[in-house]
Structure formats: C-alpha cells, structure tokens
Coordinates of C-alpha atoms and ligand atoms in Angstrom, one line a residue:
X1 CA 31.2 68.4 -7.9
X2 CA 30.4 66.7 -11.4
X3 CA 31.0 68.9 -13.9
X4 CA 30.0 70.1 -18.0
X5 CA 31.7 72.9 -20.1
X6 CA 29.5 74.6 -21.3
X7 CA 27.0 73.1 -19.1
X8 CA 25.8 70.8 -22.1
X9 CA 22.7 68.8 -21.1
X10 CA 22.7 70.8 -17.7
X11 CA 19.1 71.3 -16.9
X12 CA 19.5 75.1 -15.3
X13 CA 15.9 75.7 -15.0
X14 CA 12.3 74.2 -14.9
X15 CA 10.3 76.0 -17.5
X16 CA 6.3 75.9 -19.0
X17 CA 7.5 78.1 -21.8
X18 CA 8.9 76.1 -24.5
X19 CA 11.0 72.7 -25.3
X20 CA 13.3 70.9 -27.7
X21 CA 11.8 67.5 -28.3
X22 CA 14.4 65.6 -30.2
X23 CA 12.4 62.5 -30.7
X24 CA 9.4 64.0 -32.1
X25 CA 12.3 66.6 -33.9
X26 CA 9.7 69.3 -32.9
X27 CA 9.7 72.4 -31.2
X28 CA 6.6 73.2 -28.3
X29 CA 6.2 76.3 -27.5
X30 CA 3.6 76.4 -24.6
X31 CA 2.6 73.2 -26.2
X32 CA 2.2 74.3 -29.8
X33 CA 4.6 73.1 -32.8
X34 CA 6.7 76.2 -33.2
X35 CA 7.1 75.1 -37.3
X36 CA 3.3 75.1 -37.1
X37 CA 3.2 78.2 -35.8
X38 CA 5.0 79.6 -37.9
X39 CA 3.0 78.5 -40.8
X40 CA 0.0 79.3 -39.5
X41 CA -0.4 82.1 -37.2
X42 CA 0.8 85.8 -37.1
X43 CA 3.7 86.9 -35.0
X44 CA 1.4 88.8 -32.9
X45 CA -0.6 85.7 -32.0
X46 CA 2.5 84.0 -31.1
X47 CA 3.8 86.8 -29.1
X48 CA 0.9 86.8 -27.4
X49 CA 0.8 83.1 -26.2
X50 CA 4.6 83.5 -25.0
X51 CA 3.8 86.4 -23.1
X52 CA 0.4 85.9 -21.3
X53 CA 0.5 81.9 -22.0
X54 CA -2.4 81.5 -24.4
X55 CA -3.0 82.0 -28.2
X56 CA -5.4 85.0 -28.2
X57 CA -9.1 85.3 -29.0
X58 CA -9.7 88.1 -31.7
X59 CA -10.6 90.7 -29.3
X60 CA -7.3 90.3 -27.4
X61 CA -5.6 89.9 -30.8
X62 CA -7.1 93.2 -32.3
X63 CA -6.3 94.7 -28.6
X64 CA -2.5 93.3 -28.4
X65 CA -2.4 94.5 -32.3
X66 CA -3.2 98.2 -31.7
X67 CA -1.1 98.3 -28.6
X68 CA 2.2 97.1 -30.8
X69 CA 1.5 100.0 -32.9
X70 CA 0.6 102.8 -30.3
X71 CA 3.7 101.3 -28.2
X72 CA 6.3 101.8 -30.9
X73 CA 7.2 105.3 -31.5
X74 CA 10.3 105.2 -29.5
X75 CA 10.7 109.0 -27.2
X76 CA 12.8 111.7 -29.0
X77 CA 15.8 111.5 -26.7
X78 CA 16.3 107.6 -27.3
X79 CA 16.4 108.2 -31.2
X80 CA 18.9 111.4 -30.5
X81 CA 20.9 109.4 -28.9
X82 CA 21.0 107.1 -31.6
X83 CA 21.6 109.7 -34.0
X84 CA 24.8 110.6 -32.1
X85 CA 26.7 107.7 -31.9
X86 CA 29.1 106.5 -34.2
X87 CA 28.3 106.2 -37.7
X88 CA 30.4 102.6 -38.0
X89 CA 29.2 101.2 -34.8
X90 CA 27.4 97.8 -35.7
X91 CA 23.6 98.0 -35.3
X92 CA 23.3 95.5 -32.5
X93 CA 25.6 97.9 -30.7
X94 CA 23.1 100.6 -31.6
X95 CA 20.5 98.7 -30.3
X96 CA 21.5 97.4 -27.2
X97 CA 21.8 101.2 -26.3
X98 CA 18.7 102.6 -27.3
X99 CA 17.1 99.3 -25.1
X100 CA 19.4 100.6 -22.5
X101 CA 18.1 104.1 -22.7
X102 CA 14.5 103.2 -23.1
X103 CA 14.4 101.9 -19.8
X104 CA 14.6 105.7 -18.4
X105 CA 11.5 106.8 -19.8
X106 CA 9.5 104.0 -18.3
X107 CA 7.4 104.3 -15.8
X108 CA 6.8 101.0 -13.6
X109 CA 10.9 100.5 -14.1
X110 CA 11.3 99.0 -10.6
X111 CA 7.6 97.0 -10.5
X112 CA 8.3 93.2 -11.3
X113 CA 4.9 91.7 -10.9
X114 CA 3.5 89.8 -13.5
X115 CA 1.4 92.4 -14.5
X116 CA 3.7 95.4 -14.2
X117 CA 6.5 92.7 -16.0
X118 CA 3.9 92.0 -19.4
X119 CA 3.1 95.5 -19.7
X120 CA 6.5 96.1 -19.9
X121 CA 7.2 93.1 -22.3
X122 CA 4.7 94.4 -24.3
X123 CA 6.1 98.4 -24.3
X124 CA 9.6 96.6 -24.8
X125 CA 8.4 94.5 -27.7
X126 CA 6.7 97.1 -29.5
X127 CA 9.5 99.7 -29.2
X128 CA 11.7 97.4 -30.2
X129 CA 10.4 96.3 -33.6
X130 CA 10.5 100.1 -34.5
X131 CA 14.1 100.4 -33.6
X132 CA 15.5 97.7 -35.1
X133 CA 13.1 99.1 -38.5
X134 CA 14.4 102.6 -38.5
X135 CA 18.1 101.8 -37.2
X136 CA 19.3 102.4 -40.7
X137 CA 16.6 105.6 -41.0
X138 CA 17.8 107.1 -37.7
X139 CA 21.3 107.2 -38.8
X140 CA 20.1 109.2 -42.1
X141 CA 17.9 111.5 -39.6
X142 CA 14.5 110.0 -39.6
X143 CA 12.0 107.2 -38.8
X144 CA 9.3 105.9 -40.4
X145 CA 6.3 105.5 -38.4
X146 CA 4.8 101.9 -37.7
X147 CA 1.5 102.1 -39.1
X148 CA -1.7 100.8 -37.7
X149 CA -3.0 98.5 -41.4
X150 CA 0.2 96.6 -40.3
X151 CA 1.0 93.6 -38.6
X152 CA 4.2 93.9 -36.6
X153 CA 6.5 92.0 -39.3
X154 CA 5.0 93.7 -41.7
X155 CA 5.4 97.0 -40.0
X156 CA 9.2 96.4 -39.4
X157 CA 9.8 95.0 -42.8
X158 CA 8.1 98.8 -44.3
X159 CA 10.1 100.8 -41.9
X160 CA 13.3 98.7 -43.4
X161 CA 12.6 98.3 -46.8
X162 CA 10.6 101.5 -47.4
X163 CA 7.4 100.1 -49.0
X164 CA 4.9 98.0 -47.9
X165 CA 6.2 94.6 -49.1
X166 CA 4.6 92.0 -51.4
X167 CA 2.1 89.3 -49.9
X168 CA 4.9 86.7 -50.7
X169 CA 7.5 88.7 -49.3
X170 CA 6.1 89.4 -46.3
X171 CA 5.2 85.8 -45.8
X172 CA 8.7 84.4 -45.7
X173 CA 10.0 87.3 -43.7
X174 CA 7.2 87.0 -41.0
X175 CA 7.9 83.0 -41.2
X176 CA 11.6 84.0 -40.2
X177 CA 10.2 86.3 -37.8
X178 CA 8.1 83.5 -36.1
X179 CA 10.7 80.7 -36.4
X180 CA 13.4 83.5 -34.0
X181 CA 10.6 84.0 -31.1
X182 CA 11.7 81.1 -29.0
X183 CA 13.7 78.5 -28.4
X184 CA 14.2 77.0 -24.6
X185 CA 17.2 77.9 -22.7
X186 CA 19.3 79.4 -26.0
X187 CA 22.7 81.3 -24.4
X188 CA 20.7 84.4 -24.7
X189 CA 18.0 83.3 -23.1
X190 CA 19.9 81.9 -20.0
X191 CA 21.5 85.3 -19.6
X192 CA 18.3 86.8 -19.7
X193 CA 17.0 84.7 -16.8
X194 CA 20.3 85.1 -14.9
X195 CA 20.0 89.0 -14.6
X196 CA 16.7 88.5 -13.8
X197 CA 17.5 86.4 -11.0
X198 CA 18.9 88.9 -9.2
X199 CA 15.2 90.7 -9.5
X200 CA 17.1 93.6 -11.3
X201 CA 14.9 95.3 -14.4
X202 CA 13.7 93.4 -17.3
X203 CA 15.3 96.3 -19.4
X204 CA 18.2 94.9 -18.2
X205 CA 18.1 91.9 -18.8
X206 CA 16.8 92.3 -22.4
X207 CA 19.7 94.6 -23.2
X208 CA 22.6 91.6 -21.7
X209 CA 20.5 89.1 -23.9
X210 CA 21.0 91.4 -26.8
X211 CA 24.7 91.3 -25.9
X212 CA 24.7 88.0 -25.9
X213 CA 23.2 87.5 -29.2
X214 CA 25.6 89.3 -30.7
X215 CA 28.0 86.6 -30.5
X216 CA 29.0 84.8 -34.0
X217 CA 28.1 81.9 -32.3
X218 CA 24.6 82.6 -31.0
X219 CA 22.6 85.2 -32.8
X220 CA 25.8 86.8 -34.9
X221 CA 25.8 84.0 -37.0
X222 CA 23.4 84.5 -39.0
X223 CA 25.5 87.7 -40.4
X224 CA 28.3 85.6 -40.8
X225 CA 26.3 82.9 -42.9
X226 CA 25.8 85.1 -45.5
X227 CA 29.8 85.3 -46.5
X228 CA 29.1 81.6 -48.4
X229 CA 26.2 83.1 -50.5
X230 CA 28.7 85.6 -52.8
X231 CA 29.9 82.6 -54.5
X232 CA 28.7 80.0 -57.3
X233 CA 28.1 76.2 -56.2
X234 CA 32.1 75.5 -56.6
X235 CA 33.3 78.8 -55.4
X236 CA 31.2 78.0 -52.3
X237 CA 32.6 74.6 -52.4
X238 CA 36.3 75.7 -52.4
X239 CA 35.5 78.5 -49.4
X240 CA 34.1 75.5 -47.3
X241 CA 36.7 73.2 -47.7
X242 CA 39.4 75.8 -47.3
X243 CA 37.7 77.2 -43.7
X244 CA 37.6 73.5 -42.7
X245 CA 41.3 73.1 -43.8
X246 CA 42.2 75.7 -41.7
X247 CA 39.8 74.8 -38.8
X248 CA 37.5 77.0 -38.8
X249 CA 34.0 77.1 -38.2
X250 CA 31.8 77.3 -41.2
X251 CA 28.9 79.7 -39.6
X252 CA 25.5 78.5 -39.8
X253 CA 26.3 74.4 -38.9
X254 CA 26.1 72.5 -36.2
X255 CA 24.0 73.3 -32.7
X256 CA 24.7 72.1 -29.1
X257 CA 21.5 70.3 -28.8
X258 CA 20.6 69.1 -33.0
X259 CA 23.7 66.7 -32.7
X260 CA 22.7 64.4 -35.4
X261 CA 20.3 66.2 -37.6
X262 CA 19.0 69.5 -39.3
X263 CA 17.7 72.1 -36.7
X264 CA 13.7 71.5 -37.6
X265 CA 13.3 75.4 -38.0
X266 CA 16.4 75.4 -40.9
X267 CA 14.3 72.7 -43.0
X268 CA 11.2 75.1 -42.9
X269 CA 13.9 78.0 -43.9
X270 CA 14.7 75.6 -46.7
X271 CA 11.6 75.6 -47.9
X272 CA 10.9 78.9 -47.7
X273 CA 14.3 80.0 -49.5
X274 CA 13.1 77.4 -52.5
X275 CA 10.1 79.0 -53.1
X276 CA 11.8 82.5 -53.1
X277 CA 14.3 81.2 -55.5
X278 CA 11.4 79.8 -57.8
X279 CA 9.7 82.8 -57.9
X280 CA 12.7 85.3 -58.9
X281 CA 13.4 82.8 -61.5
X282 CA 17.0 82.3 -60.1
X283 CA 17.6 79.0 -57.9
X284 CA 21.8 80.1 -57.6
X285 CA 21.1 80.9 -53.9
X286 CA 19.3 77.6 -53.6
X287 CA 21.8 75.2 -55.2
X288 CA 24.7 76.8 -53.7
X289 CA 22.7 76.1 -49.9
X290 CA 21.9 72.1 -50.4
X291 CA 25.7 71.9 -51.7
X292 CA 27.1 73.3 -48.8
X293 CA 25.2 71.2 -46.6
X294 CA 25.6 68.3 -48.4
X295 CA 29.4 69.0 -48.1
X296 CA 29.2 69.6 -44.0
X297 CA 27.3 66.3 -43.8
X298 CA 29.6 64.2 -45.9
X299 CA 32.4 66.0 -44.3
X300 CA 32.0 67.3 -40.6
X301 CA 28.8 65.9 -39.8
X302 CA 27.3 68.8 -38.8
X303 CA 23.7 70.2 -40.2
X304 CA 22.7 73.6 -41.0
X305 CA 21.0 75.8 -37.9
X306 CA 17.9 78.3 -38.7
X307 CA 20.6 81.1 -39.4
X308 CA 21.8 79.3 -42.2
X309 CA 19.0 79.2 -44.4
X310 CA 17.6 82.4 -43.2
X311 CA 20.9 84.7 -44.3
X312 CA 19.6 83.6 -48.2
X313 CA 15.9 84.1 -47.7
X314 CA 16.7 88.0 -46.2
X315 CA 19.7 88.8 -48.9
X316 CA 16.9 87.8 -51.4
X317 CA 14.3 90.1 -49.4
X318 CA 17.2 92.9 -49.9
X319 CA 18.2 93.3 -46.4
X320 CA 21.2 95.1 -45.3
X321 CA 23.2 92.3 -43.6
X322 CA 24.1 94.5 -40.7
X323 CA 20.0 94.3 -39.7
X324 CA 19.5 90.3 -40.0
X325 CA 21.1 89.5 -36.0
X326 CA 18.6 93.2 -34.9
X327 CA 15.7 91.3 -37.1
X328 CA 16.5 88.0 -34.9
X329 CA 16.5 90.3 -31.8
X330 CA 13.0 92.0 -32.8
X331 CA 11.5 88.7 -33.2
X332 CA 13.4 86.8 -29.7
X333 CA 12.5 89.5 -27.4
X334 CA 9.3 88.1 -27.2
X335 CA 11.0 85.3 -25.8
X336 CA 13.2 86.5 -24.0
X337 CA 10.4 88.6 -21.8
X338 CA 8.6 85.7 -21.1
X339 CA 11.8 84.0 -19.5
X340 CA 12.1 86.8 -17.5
X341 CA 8.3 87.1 -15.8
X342 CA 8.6 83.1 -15.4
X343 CA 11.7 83.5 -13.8
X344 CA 10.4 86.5 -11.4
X345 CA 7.3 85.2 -10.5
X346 CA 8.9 82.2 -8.7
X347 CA 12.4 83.5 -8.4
X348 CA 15.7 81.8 -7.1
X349 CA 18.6 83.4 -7.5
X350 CA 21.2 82.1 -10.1
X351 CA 24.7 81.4 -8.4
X352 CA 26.1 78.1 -9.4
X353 CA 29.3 76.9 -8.5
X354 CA 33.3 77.0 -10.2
X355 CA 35.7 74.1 -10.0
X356 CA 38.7 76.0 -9.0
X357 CA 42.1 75.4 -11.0
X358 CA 44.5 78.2 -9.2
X359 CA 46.7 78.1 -6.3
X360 CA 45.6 78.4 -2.2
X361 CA 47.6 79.9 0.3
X362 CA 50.2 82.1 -2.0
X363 CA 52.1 84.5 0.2
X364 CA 51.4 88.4 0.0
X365 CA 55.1 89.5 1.4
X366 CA 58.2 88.5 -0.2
X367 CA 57.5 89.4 -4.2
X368 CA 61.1 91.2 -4.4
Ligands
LIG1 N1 32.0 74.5 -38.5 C1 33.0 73.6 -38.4 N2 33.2 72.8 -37.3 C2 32.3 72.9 -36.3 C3 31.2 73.8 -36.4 C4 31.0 74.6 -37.5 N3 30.0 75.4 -37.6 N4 30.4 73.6 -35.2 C5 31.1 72.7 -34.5 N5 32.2 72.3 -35.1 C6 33.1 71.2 -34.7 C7 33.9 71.7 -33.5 O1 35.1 72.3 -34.0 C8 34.2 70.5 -32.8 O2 35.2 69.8 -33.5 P1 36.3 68.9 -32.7 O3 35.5 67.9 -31.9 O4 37.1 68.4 -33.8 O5 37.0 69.9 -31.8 C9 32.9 69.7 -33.0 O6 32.3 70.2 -34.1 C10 31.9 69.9 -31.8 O7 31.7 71.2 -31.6 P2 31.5 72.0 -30.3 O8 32.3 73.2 -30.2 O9 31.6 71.0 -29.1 O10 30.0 72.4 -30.4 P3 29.2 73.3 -29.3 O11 28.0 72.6 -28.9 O12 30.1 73.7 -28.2 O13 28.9 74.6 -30.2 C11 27.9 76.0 -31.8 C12 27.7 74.8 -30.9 C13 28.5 77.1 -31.0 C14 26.6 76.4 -32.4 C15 28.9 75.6 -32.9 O14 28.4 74.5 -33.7 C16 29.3 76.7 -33.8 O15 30.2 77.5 -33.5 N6 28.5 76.9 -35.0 C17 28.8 78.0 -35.9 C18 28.1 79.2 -35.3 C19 26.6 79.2 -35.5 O16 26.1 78.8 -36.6 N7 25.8 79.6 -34.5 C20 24.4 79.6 -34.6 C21 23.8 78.7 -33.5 S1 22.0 78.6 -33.7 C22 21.4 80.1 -33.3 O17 21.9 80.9 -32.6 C23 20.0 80.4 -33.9

C-alpha cells in the first residue's frame, strides 16, 4: 500500500463543486473565478450556485433572499441553551452546539434526497448566520433579529456590530465573507463528506466540520493571526523572528496545496485591508502585514493564507476576535452543505485503509 501523511496530493473524491487550479493560480467554483465572485456578486448569489449548482436569476435570488431571512430566527430552546452554557466557553464551542441542537427541531432530519438535503442546507445556512451574529447578544440575554432590507453579510455584520454598517464596510466584510464559502477538499470539508458517507444527518456533519475548523491550523487560524497585529513594523518583526527561533508556526503562512506562492484569496485580502487602511487614514496595520510577509518569504518561504490578511481587515471592522473563526463558519457552511448533497446523491462509503506499525500475535495470559 503506497502511502501520504496527511494524504497530500491524495485525490479522496471526484467532485463538480469547486477546484484549485495552480497554473491559472485561480480558484473555480462550479466554474466561476471565486476572486471574481467575490468582487462581484453577493454572498447570496454565490450560496446559491454552490447549493443548487447555478448562479440565480432574480426571481430565485429575491426568493433564496427572503428565505435566508424567514429561516434565521433560531427556536427559543436552541438560544436557551446557549444562554446556559459557560460564560468562557469559546464561541465555536457555542456554536457547534447550538448546530447540534438545531438538528432536533427539524423536521425532514432523516430525509437525504437532494431536495429534502437543500432545503435543509438552506434552513442550516440561514440559522446559522444568526447564530454566529447574536453569539455575543445571546450571552448578554438577547438577539437581534436579521432583518429583511438586508443581505445576509450584511444582516450578520448588524446583529454583530449593532448598526447597520457603512457601504465600504460592508463591502470588505461581505468580500471576506465570499472569499470563506469554498475551497475544494479543505480538512473541514473532507470531514464533512466523511460523516456523510455514512448517510448519517447533514446536521451532523456540519457540526464535525465546525469541529474541525476550530483547529489553529484550519479555520482557528485566523484568530491566532491577529496576535502579530498589536505590534509596530519592528515589534512584529522581533515576534516573528523569535516564534521561528523557537520553531514555531507563525499562524496565517504557508498552505498544503499554495507551496510556492500567495494563497490567491490572501492577495484580494491585501487589497481590501489597503483600502481600509487608506480610508481610516492609518496604514500601521498595512505596513506591519507586507513586512511580515516579506520576512516569511525571505526567511521560511512560506506565503500568507486568506486568514492572514483577513484577522487585520475584521480588527479594523471592530470585531471581537473570538467571532472571526464563527464568521469563517457562517460563510463555509454554504460549502460545506454542498459537499454533503454531492456526496449523498452518489454515495460510497468512506473507509480507507491504515499501515499498521504495532505488534501481531501478543499473548493475553502470562502479564504477571
Ligand atoms: N510557520 C512556520 N513554519 C511553517 C508554517 C508556519 N505557518 N507552516 C509550515 N511551516 C514549516 C513546517 O514547520 C515545515 O518545516 P520543516 O520542513 O522544517 O519541518 C514546513 O514548513 C512544511 O510544513 P508542513 O507541516 O509540511 O505543511 P502542511 O502542509 O502539513 O501544513 C499548514 C499546512 C497546516 C497550513 C501549515 O502551513 C500551518 O500550520 N500554517 C499555520 C496555520 C494556518 O495559517 N492555517 C490556516 C490554513 S488556511 C485556512 O484554513 C483558510
């Protein structure tokens, strides 16, 4: 059996969904330019095409619109729940809960046809986005209610900020927003499909991808990234070279599939977090980025990952840094469903094999 840790460059799956093209340093997404997309089109739209496999016309749009909205209000027991758990447990704790419990007030649970499986998507989507908005509110004792004048970015970027945000602001949130939806067989994503495999809910398997994004090396990071933006250009400097000095993984670089260049959704980030600086009047943010990834180049050859120029871009949106790997979730779940009614409409179980490293044939009797 030929083996790869990790499985790096293991095809696991075929998939119509979406693709890393490395030569063309694009990302397709059902055969759209996901950096396109995200320039161009609302999350909604993009949502859309994941989950029913075209961009829609504006009668499905307006239709898919009102649905995120009607969809969200999650039921009082979920958000009771919420408001009894711990008041340090990390939000994506929170979350993968209330996903959890949301599955018990569904009622095609146990129906996996395609149909039954977007309805759900969509129900799961819109629910959600209002979560992860009002996980702060919850904990305080409220909600605020996603409104039907608002998109679904914009929606979740009122319930968290408590105002309807500035055109500008919006735009490089809901950019952020797009740039999360999708992207091929992330570790997330593959555990997403795996659960499904076994035809079990596609509750479930949202609420194991959320686990997995939790990880400081998937989702988490973007959390972590942040820790390099309380400095100036050389107190950035110093934390870099120290973390490398001690071997440690600066959060926000490097990518199993970008090798030898930037992740193409971080140099739209990059852009995004310029413009943000240029309008504050305050480019610190900015400067201290392109000299940390200057310094990983020159040093590590590693590039910076979407997380690392979206931590900036949400600190300067005033963000709480506990909601930017829920935000990520919000926006992936869209993915994530669409994995999981591919995957169940031509299923195949999951069960791939171990090289095994331990003993045979130990005896049970004689231990002393
Ligand atoms: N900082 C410092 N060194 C690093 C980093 C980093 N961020 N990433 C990789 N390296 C080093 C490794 O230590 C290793 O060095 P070595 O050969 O001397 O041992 C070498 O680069 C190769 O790294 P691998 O571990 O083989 O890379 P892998 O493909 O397994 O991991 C990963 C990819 C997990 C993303 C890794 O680069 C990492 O930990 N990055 C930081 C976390 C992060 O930013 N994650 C976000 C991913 S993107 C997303 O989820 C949107």
């Amino acid at each position: 059996m030929s083996y790869s840790p990790g499985l790096e460059n293991v095809p696991a799956t075929e998939s119509s969904i979406s693709t890393i093209d490395l030569e063309a340093g694009k990302i397709w997404i059902r055969g759209y330019s996901l950096e396109e997309l995200a320039m161009e089109c609302t999350y909604e739209e993009v949502a859309h095409l994941l989950i029913y496999g075209h961009l829609p016309d504006t009668r499905e749009l307006n239709e898919f619109r009102r649905k995120l909205v009607d969809e969200s209000l999650a039921p009082k027991e979920v958000l009771d729940i919420l408001g009894m758990l711990p008041k340090d447990m990390h939000p994506m704790d929170l979350l993968k809960t209330g996903i959890a419990a949301l599955s018990g007030f569904d009622p095609e649970l146990e129906n996996s046809d395609i149909e039954a499986n977007r309805r759900k998507s969509v129900r799961i989507l819109a629910k959600t986005g209002f979560l992860v908005g009002n996980l702060g509110n919850i904990r305080e004792g409220g909600f605020r209610l996603f409104r039907s004048d608002l998109g679904h970015a914009a929606n979740l970027l009122y319930a968290i900020i408590g105002r309807r945000a500035e055109s500008w602001e919006l735009k490089a949130f809901e950019t952020a927003f797009i740039l999360y939806v999708e992207h091929e067989l992330a570790a997330s994503t593959f555990a997403a499909r795996v659960i499904a495999s076994t035809m079990a809910d596609i509750y479930g398997a949202v609420v194991g991808a959320v686990a997995a994004l939790k990880g400081p090396l998937h989702g988490g990071a973007n959390e972590k990234a942040l820790e390099i933006f309380q400095y100036d250009v050389e107190g950035a400097e110093k934390f870099v070279r120290e973390r490398l000095a001690r071997k440690e993984r600066v959060m926000g670089f490097g990518h199993r599939v970008y090798r030898r260049g930037i992740d193409p959704r971080a140099e739209v980030m990059k852009n995004v977090l310029a413009e943000l600086c240029n309008r504050i009047g305050d480019d610190r943010l900015y400067r201290v980025a392109v000299r940390v990834e200057e310094l990983m180049a020159n040093e590590k050859n590693l590039y910076p990952n979407l997380d690392f120029y979206v931590a900036p871009v949400y600190k300067l949106l005033g963000i709480s840094p506990g909601l930017f790997t829920p935000i990520f979730v919000a926006s992936r779940v869209a993915g994530w469903c669409a994995h999981v009614i591919e995957q169940q409409a031509a299923n195949r179980i999951f069960r791939p094999r171990a090289i095994y490293t331990g003993p045979r044939g130990q005896k049970i009797s004689g231990r002393g």
